[in-house]
């Protein structure tokens, strides 16, 4: 198979590329990535040594470049990770989210139609379902839960999902969608909760917890997400949505305190700061469909995954130090100075 992976220089896309090159050594993987602030070629250094891997710097909204790549490569499948992915940034500047996440998806769908009705998988998110109340632990997101978005980010991802399903119904494009909960693991960009807290704690900086830290996220080790996408790509039913999550709900403050414990750092580093506007309270996935239909099960427990993640960041200081020393500092100033 020749697979196009978009956004492969980012967190989950890069983990997926490494997963696929190992699991399917005969496959060719081509990555298109615009290398925005979140994309990092150093992340793909080891993949570059593999003759079955090709990196192409390009923007998924650039129709001409995307069509030329499809024409040249004759892909068998497309897995679309490329996106603006950070909720806080979408609150500050929504427009680029609409451009990349919606219009970029449309370009990829058009290319997939034009160059042979190519198998298309959209990497979506549980955030399209909105949130659940804290006092109803019996409620979970199923694939039937109505779309009910909160942030410009989730609205753009939901719009993309609707387009994907429209291309299935109208043109018969062979599509699937996965909606996963919060991932963590190696190569996670330090604007997101776990790597941000980890790095701040290592550097002895305050840990900015939004609101009271009671919001709940359903954490999944990134490799378990990659495994789910691989299964859906090969065995998923066309035209279907699959929720991905491992029943691992934790409040933010619980996550931060666990990290501090693993690092042997003091809880006095914690600062409660102004809440995120429109902050979703709780995400919780019901993964019954992917478990029953595809036999998917998460393999890494939160304790093991968090320890592996901490060890990875300790062993790869150059990777994150290069990031936090550049434009990231102005981002951090802007987002956290007056919080
Ligand atoms: P990320 O921000 O780490 O990486 C995004 C990548 O996309 C970067 O390499 C960036 O350079 C690239 N990109 C951005 N705009 C592009 C464009 N116009 N053209 C080409 N490349 C572009 O994101 P992530 O956390 O790895 O998320 C990947 C996907 O998974 C996203 O679609 C996101 O919505 C979804 N998702 C993420 C999570 C999570 O917890 N991180 C959970 C569920 C779903
Ligand atoms: O649920 C899947 C989604 O998970 C993905 O679709 C998104 O791409 C991904 O970014 C993530 O969204 P969240 O908003 O849940 O992730 P984030 O790491 O930004 O925040 C997790 C929680 O931690 C959230 O409740 C906000 C809180 N938080 C975050 C930051 C960055 C803090 O309290 N302090 C912080 O500094």
Short mmCIF file of C-alpha atoms and ligand atoms in Angstrom, two decimals:
data_model
loop_
_atom_site.label_atom_id
_atom_site.label_comp_id
_atom_site.label_asym_id
_atom_site.label_seq_id
_atom_site.Cartn_x
_atom_site.Cartn_y
_atom_site.Cartn_z
CA UNK A 1 0.00 0.00 0.00
CA UNK A 2 1.05 3.58 -0.65
CA UNK A 3 -0.45 5.78 2.09
CA UNK A 4 -0.54 9.56 2.31
CA UNK A 5 -0.29 10.76 5.91
CA UNK A 6 -1.06 14.45 6.29
CA UNK A 7 0.24 16.42 9.29
CA UNK A 8 2.86 13.75 9.98
CA UNK A 9 5.38 16.19 11.44
CA UNK A 10 3.02 16.81 14.36
CA UNK A 11 2.33 14.79 17.48
CA UNK A 12 -0.06 11.98 16.52
CA UNK A 13 0.80 11.92 12.80
CA UNK A 14 4.49 11.27 13.54
CA UNK A 15 3.66 8.54 16.03
CA UNK A 16 1.39 6.99 13.38
CA UNK A 17 4.16 7.08 10.77
CA UNK A 18 6.56 5.24 13.12
CA UNK A 19 3.82 2.77 14.04
CA UNK A 20 3.00 2.02 10.38
CA UNK A 21 6.62 1.75 9.19
CA UNK A 22 7.20 -0.85 11.91
CA UNK A 23 3.91 -2.72 11.59
CA UNK A 24 3.81 -2.77 7.77
CA UNK A 25 7.46 -2.70 6.62
CA UNK A 26 6.45 -3.19 2.98
CA UNK A 27 4.16 -0.14 2.88
CA UNK A 28 5.23 3.18 1.41
CA UNK A 29 4.32 6.17 3.58
CA UNK A 30 4.32 9.68 2.16
CA UNK A 31 3.91 12.58 4.58
CA UNK A 32 2.66 15.99 3.54
CA UNK A 33 3.10 18.67 6.19
CA UNK A 34 3.19 22.47 5.97
CA UNK A 35 5.57 22.62 8.98
CA UNK A 36 3.53 25.19 10.87
CA UNK A 37 4.64 26.09 14.42
CA UNK A 38 3.38 22.60 15.45
CA UNK A 39 5.27 20.66 12.77
CA UNK A 40 8.85 19.64 13.39
CA UNK A 41 11.13 17.88 10.93
CA UNK A 42 13.41 16.72 13.74
CA UNK A 43 10.53 14.52 14.84
CA UNK A 44 10.76 12.63 11.54
CA UNK A 45 14.56 12.31 11.48
CA UNK A 46 14.52 8.54 12.04
CA UNK A 47 11.72 7.99 9.50
CA UNK A 48 13.82 9.80 6.87
CA UNK A 49 16.34 6.94 7.05
CA UNK A 50 13.68 4.50 5.84
CA UNK A 51 13.61 4.14 2.01
CA UNK A 52 9.84 3.52 2.19
CA UNK A 53 9.24 6.98 3.62
CA UNK A 54 9.01 10.29 1.79
CA UNK A 55 8.50 13.75 3.28
CA UNK A 56 6.84 16.43 1.16
CA UNK A 57 6.60 19.99 2.49
CA UNK A 58 3.21 21.29 1.43
CA UNK A 59 -0.05 22.81 2.59
CA UNK A 60 -3.24 20.73 2.33
CA UNK A 61 -5.14 23.87 1.32
CA UNK A 62 -2.86 24.25 -1.74
CA UNK A 63 -5.00 22.42 -4.29
CA UNK A 64 -2.39 22.55 -7.07
CA UNK A 65 0.38 21.07 -4.92
CA UNK A 66 -1.92 18.42 -3.46
CA UNK A 67 -3.21 17.34 -6.88
CA UNK A 68 0.34 17.14 -8.24
CA UNK A 69 1.36 14.90 -5.34
CA UNK A 70 -1.65 12.60 -5.85
CA UNK A 71 -0.96 12.45 -9.61
CA UNK A 72 2.66 11.46 -8.96
CA UNK A 73 2.19 9.03 -6.07
CA UNK A 74 -0.99 7.09 -6.99
CA UNK A 75 -2.01 6.65 -3.35
CA UNK A 76 -4.08 3.71 -2.12
CA UNK A 77 -5.20 5.51 1.04
CA UNK A 78 -5.17 8.88 2.76
CA UNK A 79 -5.10 9.45 6.53
CA UNK A 80 -5.75 13.07 7.39
CA UNK A 81 -4.16 14.29 10.63
CA UNK A 82 -3.23 17.77 9.35
CA UNK A 83 -5.02 20.40 11.40
CA UNK A 84 -4.75 23.35 13.64
CA UNK A 85 -5.26 21.43 16.86
CA UNK A 86 -5.06 23.73 19.89
CA UNK A 87 -8.34 24.95 21.43
CA UNK A 88 -6.75 28.01 23.12
CA UNK A 89 -5.28 29.22 19.82
CA UNK A 90 -8.66 28.76 18.12
CA UNK A 91 -10.20 31.10 20.69
CA UNK A 92 -7.59 33.77 19.88
CA UNK A 93 -7.54 33.37 16.08
CA UNK A 94 -10.29 31.18 14.62
CA UNK A 95 -9.76 31.87 10.90
CA UNK A 96 -6.79 29.59 10.22
CA UNK A 97 -8.76 26.75 11.89
CA UNK A 98 -11.54 27.12 9.36
CA UNK A 99 -9.07 27.31 6.48
CA UNK A 100 -6.92 24.31 7.36
CA UNK A 101 -9.42 22.06 9.10
CA UNK A 102 -12.38 22.55 6.76
CA UNK A 103 -11.05 23.77 3.41
CA UNK A 104 -7.92 21.61 3.69
CA UNK A 105 -10.09 18.56 4.28
CA UNK A 106 -12.18 19.48 1.24
CA UNK A 107 -9.08 19.65 -0.99
CA UNK A 108 -8.01 16.18 0.21
CA UNK A 109 -11.51 14.79 -0.38
CA UNK A 110 -11.58 16.26 -3.89
CA UNK A 111 -8.14 14.83 -4.65
CA UNK A 112 -9.21 11.43 -3.31
CA UNK A 113 -12.21 11.47 -5.66
CA UNK A 114 -10.28 12.71 -8.67
CA UNK A 115 -7.38 10.25 -8.45
CA UNK A 116 -9.32 6.98 -8.25
CA UNK A 117 -11.89 7.07 -5.45
CA UNK A 118 -9.14 6.58 -2.87
CA UNK A 119 -9.79 5.14 0.59
CA UNK A 120 -9.97 8.14 2.94
CA UNK A 121 -9.71 8.23 6.72
CA UNK A 122 -10.44 11.40 8.71
CA UNK A 123 -8.81 11.76 12.13
CA UNK A 124 -11.42 13.57 14.15
CA UNK A 125 -11.97 14.22 17.84
CA UNK A 126 -14.39 13.57 20.69
CA UNK A 127 -14.68 17.37 21.01
CA UNK A 128 -17.27 17.36 18.20
CA UNK A 129 -19.76 15.97 20.75
CA UNK A 130 -19.38 18.96 23.10
CA UNK A 131 -19.11 18.04 26.76
CA UNK A 132 -20.78 16.00 29.50
CA UNK A 133 -21.75 17.17 33.01
CA UNK A 134 -19.56 16.17 35.96
CA UNK A 135 -22.54 14.92 37.99
CA UNK A 136 -23.59 12.31 35.38
CA UNK A 137 -20.74 9.75 35.36
CA UNK A 138 -23.17 7.31 33.69
CA UNK A 139 -23.11 9.35 30.43
CA UNK A 140 -20.61 8.68 27.61
CA UNK A 141 -20.15 9.82 24.00
CA UNK A 142 -21.34 7.19 21.55
CA UNK A 143 -21.19 7.50 17.75
CA UNK A 144 -24.90 8.49 17.93
CA UNK A 145 -24.33 11.43 20.30
CA UNK A 146 -25.37 14.62 18.47
CA UNK A 147 -22.68 17.00 17.26
CA UNK A 148 -22.69 19.95 19.68
CA UNK A 149 -19.47 21.95 19.50
CA UNK A 150 -18.06 24.52 21.94
CA UNK A 151 -14.89 26.09 20.48
CA UNK A 152 -13.92 27.33 17.01
CA UNK A 153 -11.54 24.33 16.94
CA UNK A 154 -14.25 21.75 17.60
CA UNK A 155 -16.66 23.54 15.25
CA UNK A 156 -14.07 23.32 12.45
CA UNK A 157 -13.42 19.61 13.12
CA UNK A 158 -17.17 18.90 13.16
CA UNK A 159 -17.59 20.77 9.86
CA UNK A 160 -14.86 18.63 8.34
CA UNK A 161 -16.60 15.46 9.57
CA UNK A 162 -19.86 16.57 7.95
CA UNK A 163 -18.03 17.17 4.66
CA UNK A 164 -16.42 13.72 4.84
CA UNK A 165 -19.82 12.07 5.31
CA UNK A 166 -21.29 14.20 2.49
CA UNK A 167 -18.58 12.92 0.10
CA UNK A 168 -19.49 9.38 1.10
CA UNK A 169 -23.22 9.83 0.59
CA UNK A 170 -23.08 12.00 -2.54
CA UNK A 171 -20.05 10.63 -4.40
CA UNK A 172 -19.57 7.22 -2.82
CA UNK A 173 -16.04 8.08 -1.62
CA UNK A 174 -14.89 5.20 0.66
CA UNK A 175 -14.47 7.06 3.93
CA UNK A 176 -14.20 6.38 7.66
CA UNK A 177 -13.91 8.74 10.62
CA UNK A 178 -12.32 8.15 14.04
CA UNK A 179 -13.17 10.35 17.02
CA UNK A 180 -10.56 9.95 19.70
CA UNK A 181 -10.19 11.34 23.20
CA UNK A 182 -7.11 13.22 24.52
CA UNK A 183 -3.80 11.63 23.52
CA UNK A 184 -0.47 11.86 25.32
CA UNK A 185 3.01 10.47 24.65
CA UNK A 186 6.27 11.29 22.81
CA UNK A 187 6.51 14.31 20.47
CA UNK A 188 3.52 16.08 22.09
CA UNK A 189 3.85 19.83 21.46
CA UNK A 190 4.38 21.66 24.79
CA UNK A 191 1.37 23.97 24.44
CA UNK A 192 -0.88 21.07 25.54
CA UNK A 193 -1.60 20.16 29.17
CA UNK A 194 0.69 17.17 29.82
CA UNK A 195 3.89 18.32 28.08
CA UNK A 196 3.39 21.91 29.24
CA UNK A 197 3.09 20.89 32.89
CA UNK A 198 5.91 18.37 32.58
CA UNK A 199 8.35 20.89 31.08
CA UNK A 200 7.34 23.73 33.43
CA UNK A 201 7.83 21.41 36.40
CA UNK A 202 11.26 20.33 35.12
CA UNK A 203 12.21 24.00 34.77
CA UNK A 204 10.76 24.91 38.19
CA UNK A 205 8.15 27.23 36.61
CA UNK A 206 4.54 27.65 37.85
CA UNK A 207 1.94 25.18 36.53
CA UNK A 208 -1.08 27.14 35.22
CA UNK A 209 -4.21 25.10 35.95
CA UNK A 210 -7.36 26.60 34.39
CA UNK A 211 -10.28 27.30 36.73
CA UNK A 212 -10.39 24.83 39.60
CA UNK A 213 -8.73 22.03 37.63
CA UNK A 214 -11.89 19.90 37.86
CA UNK A 215 -12.44 19.47 34.10
CA UNK A 216 -12.16 15.85 33.08
CA UNK A 217 -10.39 14.42 30.04
CA UNK A 218 -10.30 10.78 28.90
CA UNK A 219 -6.57 10.10 28.31
CA UNK A 220 -5.23 7.60 25.78
CA UNK A 221 -1.60 6.71 25.09
CA UNK A 222 -0.86 7.81 21.51
CA UNK A 223 0.24 4.36 20.30
CA UNK A 224 -3.20 2.96 21.20
CA UNK A 225 -4.77 5.63 18.99
CA UNK A 226 -2.39 4.72 16.12
CA UNK A 227 -3.36 1.07 16.46
CA UNK A 228 -7.05 1.99 16.27
CA UNK A 229 -6.54 4.01 13.08
CA UNK A 230 -4.58 1.17 11.46
CA UNK A 231 -7.43 -1.24 12.31
CA UNK A 232 -10.11 1.10 10.98
CA UNK A 233 -8.13 1.70 7.78
CA UNK A 234 -7.88 -2.02 7.08
CA UNK A 235 -11.05 -3.47 8.60
CA UNK A 236 -13.41 -0.59 9.36
CA UNK A 237 -16.78 -0.46 7.64
CA UNK A 238 -16.96 2.21 4.94
CA UNK A 239 -19.12 5.21 5.81
CA UNK A 240 -18.80 4.58 9.56
CA UNK A 241 -17.62 6.62 12.53
CA UNK A 242 -15.59 4.91 15.29
CA UNK A 243 -15.09 6.41 18.75
CA UNK A 244 -11.67 5.69 20.29
CA UNK A 245 -11.00 5.95 24.03
CA UNK A 246 -9.95 3.75 26.91
CA UNK A 247 -12.25 4.67 29.84
CA UNK A 248 -9.47 6.59 31.51
CA UNK A 249 -11.08 9.72 32.89
CA UNK A 250 -8.97 12.03 35.03
CA UNK A 251 -9.49 15.58 36.27
CA UNK A 252 -6.79 18.03 35.19
CA UNK A 253 -5.63 18.58 38.74
CA UNK A 254 -5.29 14.82 39.23
CA UNK A 255 -3.10 14.61 36.10
CA UNK A 256 -0.93 17.53 37.22
CA UNK A 257 -0.48 16.11 40.73
CA UNK A 258 0.39 12.65 39.33
CA UNK A 259 3.02 14.23 37.08
CA UNK A 260 4.52 16.11 40.03
CA UNK A 261 4.67 12.88 42.01
CA UNK A 262 6.47 11.03 39.20
CA UNK A 263 8.93 13.92 38.85
CA UNK A 264 9.44 14.24 42.60
CA UNK A 265 8.41 17.93 42.48
CA UNK A 266 6.39 19.96 44.95
CA UNK A 267 2.69 20.81 44.57
CA UNK A 268 3.50 24.41 45.52
CA UNK A 269 4.30 24.90 41.80
CA UNK A 270 0.56 24.71 41.00
CA UNK A 271 -1.21 28.03 40.19
CA UNK A 272 -4.93 28.23 39.58
CA UNK A 273 -5.44 30.72 36.73
CA UNK A 274 -8.33 32.25 34.76
CA UNK A 275 -10.46 29.62 33.06
CA UNK A 276 -10.61 28.92 29.32
CA UNK A 277 -13.72 30.59 27.79
CA UNK A 278 -16.38 27.98 26.92
CA UNK A 279 -14.27 25.33 28.70
CA UNK A 280 -15.69 21.83 28.10
CA UNK A 281 -16.31 20.13 31.45
CA UNK A 282 -15.97 16.42 30.78
CA UNK A 283 -15.12 14.14 27.85
CA UNK A 284 -15.76 10.40 28.10
CA UNK A 285 -15.78 7.97 25.20
CA UNK A 286 -17.84 4.80 24.89
CA UNK A 287 -15.54 2.60 22.74
CA UNK A 288 -17.94 -0.39 22.51
CA UNK A 289 -18.28 -0.20 18.71
CA UNK A 290 -14.55 -0.39 17.89
CA UNK A 291 -14.07 -3.06 20.57
CA UNK A 292 -16.87 -5.26 19.27
CA UNK A 293 -16.36 -4.76 15.53
CA UNK A 294 -12.57 -4.52 15.28
CA UNK A 295 -11.32 -6.08 18.51
CA UNK A 296 -9.49 -2.90 19.54
CA UNK A 297 -8.37 -2.60 23.17
CA UNK A 298 -6.03 -0.03 24.69
CA UNK A 299 -2.76 -1.66 25.78
CA UNK A 300 -1.05 1.01 27.87
CA UNK A 301 -2.37 1.95 31.31
CA UNK A 302 -2.28 5.62 32.35
CA UNK A 303 0.42 5.00 34.97
CA UNK A 304 2.68 3.16 32.50
CA UNK A 305 1.95 5.65 29.71
CA UNK A 306 2.68 8.66 31.88
CA UNK A 307 5.93 7.16 33.13
CA UNK A 308 6.97 6.31 29.55
CA UNK A 309 6.11 9.86 28.52
CA UNK A 310 8.08 11.44 31.37
CA UNK A 311 11.07 9.22 30.53
CA UNK A 312 10.82 10.19 26.87
CA UNK A 313 10.88 13.92 27.71
CA UNK A 314 13.80 13.38 30.09
CA UNK A 315 15.73 11.49 27.40
CA UNK A 316 14.89 13.97 24.63
CA UNK A 317 15.54 17.36 26.19
CA UNK A 318 17.03 18.75 22.95
CA UNK A 319 13.74 18.09 21.11
CA UNK A 320 11.62 20.22 23.47
CA UNK A 321 14.31 22.74 24.38
CA UNK A 322 14.53 23.74 20.69
CA UNK A 323 10.77 24.36 20.74
CA UNK A 324 10.43 26.25 24.00
CA UNK A 325 13.34 28.55 23.21
CA UNK A 326 11.82 30.01 20.01
CA UNK A 327 8.44 31.56 19.09
CA UNK A 328 6.94 29.47 21.85
CA UNK A 329 8.14 32.02 24.42
CA UNK A 330 6.08 34.83 22.83
CA UNK A 331 3.08 32.48 22.64
CA UNK A 332 3.48 31.64 26.31
CA UNK A 333 3.79 35.31 27.28
CA UNK A 334 0.68 36.22 25.31
CA UNK A 335 -1.48 33.37 26.66
CA UNK A 336 -0.38 33.26 30.31
CA UNK A 337 0.89 36.73 31.25
CA UNK A 338 -2.46 38.18 32.40
CA UNK A 339 -4.17 34.95 33.39
P1 LIG B 1 -0.42 18.80 16.05
O1 LIG B 1 -0.85 20.22 16.18
O2 LIG B 1 0.63 18.26 16.94
O3 LIG B 1 0.06 18.53 14.54
C1 LIG B 1 -0.60 19.04 13.43
C2 LIG B 1 0.32 18.89 12.22
O4 LIG B 1 -0.41 19.36 11.07
C3 LIG B 1 1.60 19.72 12.31
O5 LIG B 1 2.71 18.95 11.90
C4 LIG B 1 1.36 20.86 11.34
O6 LIG B 1 2.55 21.37 10.74
C5 LIG B 1 0.45 20.19 10.31
N1 LIG B 1 -0.39 21.16 9.58
C6 LIG B 1 -1.12 22.17 10.11
N2 LIG B 1 -1.73 22.86 9.12
C7 LIG B 1 -1.38 22.25 7.95
C8 LIG B 1 -1.69 22.49 6.59
N3 LIG B 1 -2.49 23.50 6.23
N4 LIG B 1 -1.18 21.66 5.66
C9 LIG B 1 -0.35 20.63 6.01
N5 LIG B 1 0.00 20.37 7.28
C10 LIG B 1 -0.51 21.18 8.24
O7 LIG B 1 -1.77 17.96 16.16
P2 LIG B 1 -2.03 16.53 16.82
O8 LIG B 1 -2.27 16.70 18.26
O9 LIG B 1 -1.00 15.59 16.33
O10 LIG B 1 -3.43 16.16 16.15
C11 LIG B 1 -3.47 15.51 14.88
C12 LIG B 1 -4.92 15.29 14.49
O11 LIG B 1 -5.58 14.51 15.49
C13 LIG B 1 -5.73 16.58 14.39
O12 LIG B 1 -6.58 16.47 13.29
C14 LIG B 1 -6.53 16.64 15.68
O13 LIG B 1 -7.74 17.32 15.49
C15 LIG B 1 -6.75 15.17 15.95
N6 LIG B 1 -6.89 14.77 17.37
C16 LIG B 1 -5.95 15.15 18.29
C17 LIG B 1 -6.06 14.68 19.61
C18 LIG B 1 -5.04 15.07 20.65
O14 LIG B 1 -5.23 14.73 21.83
N7 LIG B 1 -3.94 15.69 20.32
C19 LIG B 1 -7.13 13.85 19.96
C20 LIG B 1 -8.08 13.50 18.99
C21 LIG B 1 -7.93 13.95 17.69
O1 LIG B 2 -10.26 15.53 23.22
C1 LIG B 2 -9.41 15.56 22.12
C2 LIG B 2 -8.75 16.92 22.02
O2 LIG B 2 -7.79 16.97 23.07
C3 LIG B 2 -8.08 17.16 20.68
O3 LIG B 2 -9.08 17.20 19.69
C4 LIG B 2 -7.29 18.47 20.68
O4 LIG B 2 -6.58 18.62 19.47
C5 LIG B 2 -6.30 18.42 21.83
O5 LIG B 2 -5.59 19.64 21.91
C6 LIG B 2 -7.02 18.16 23.15
O6 LIG B 2 -7.86 19.28 23.53
P1 LIG B 2 -7.96 19.80 25.05
O7 LIG B 2 -8.42 21.20 25.03
O8 LIG B 2 -8.67 18.81 25.89
O9 LIG B 2 -6.37 19.69 25.42
P2 LIG B 2 -5.39 20.67 26.20
O10 LIG B 2 -4.13 19.91 26.43
O11 LIG B 2 -5.30 22.01 25.59
O12 LIG B 2 -6.12 20.83 27.62
C7 LIG B 2 -6.47 19.72 28.41
C8 LIG B 2 -7.16 20.23 29.66
O13 LIG B 2 -6.22 20.95 30.46
C9 LIG B 2 -8.28 21.21 29.37
O14 LIG B 2 -9.33 21.01 30.30
C10 LIG B 2 -7.65 22.58 29.59
C11 LIG B 2 -6.62 22.30 30.68
N1 LIG B 2 -5.39 23.14 30.64
C12 LIG B 2 -4.70 23.22 29.48
C13 LIG B 2 -3.56 23.99 29.40
C14 LIG B 2 -2.80 24.10 28.10
C15 LIG B 2 -4.95 23.79 31.79
O15 LIG B 2 -5.58 23.70 32.87
N2 LIG B 2 -3.82 24.55 31.70
C16 LIG B 2 -3.11 24.69 30.56
O16 LIG B 2 -2.09 25.45 30.56
#
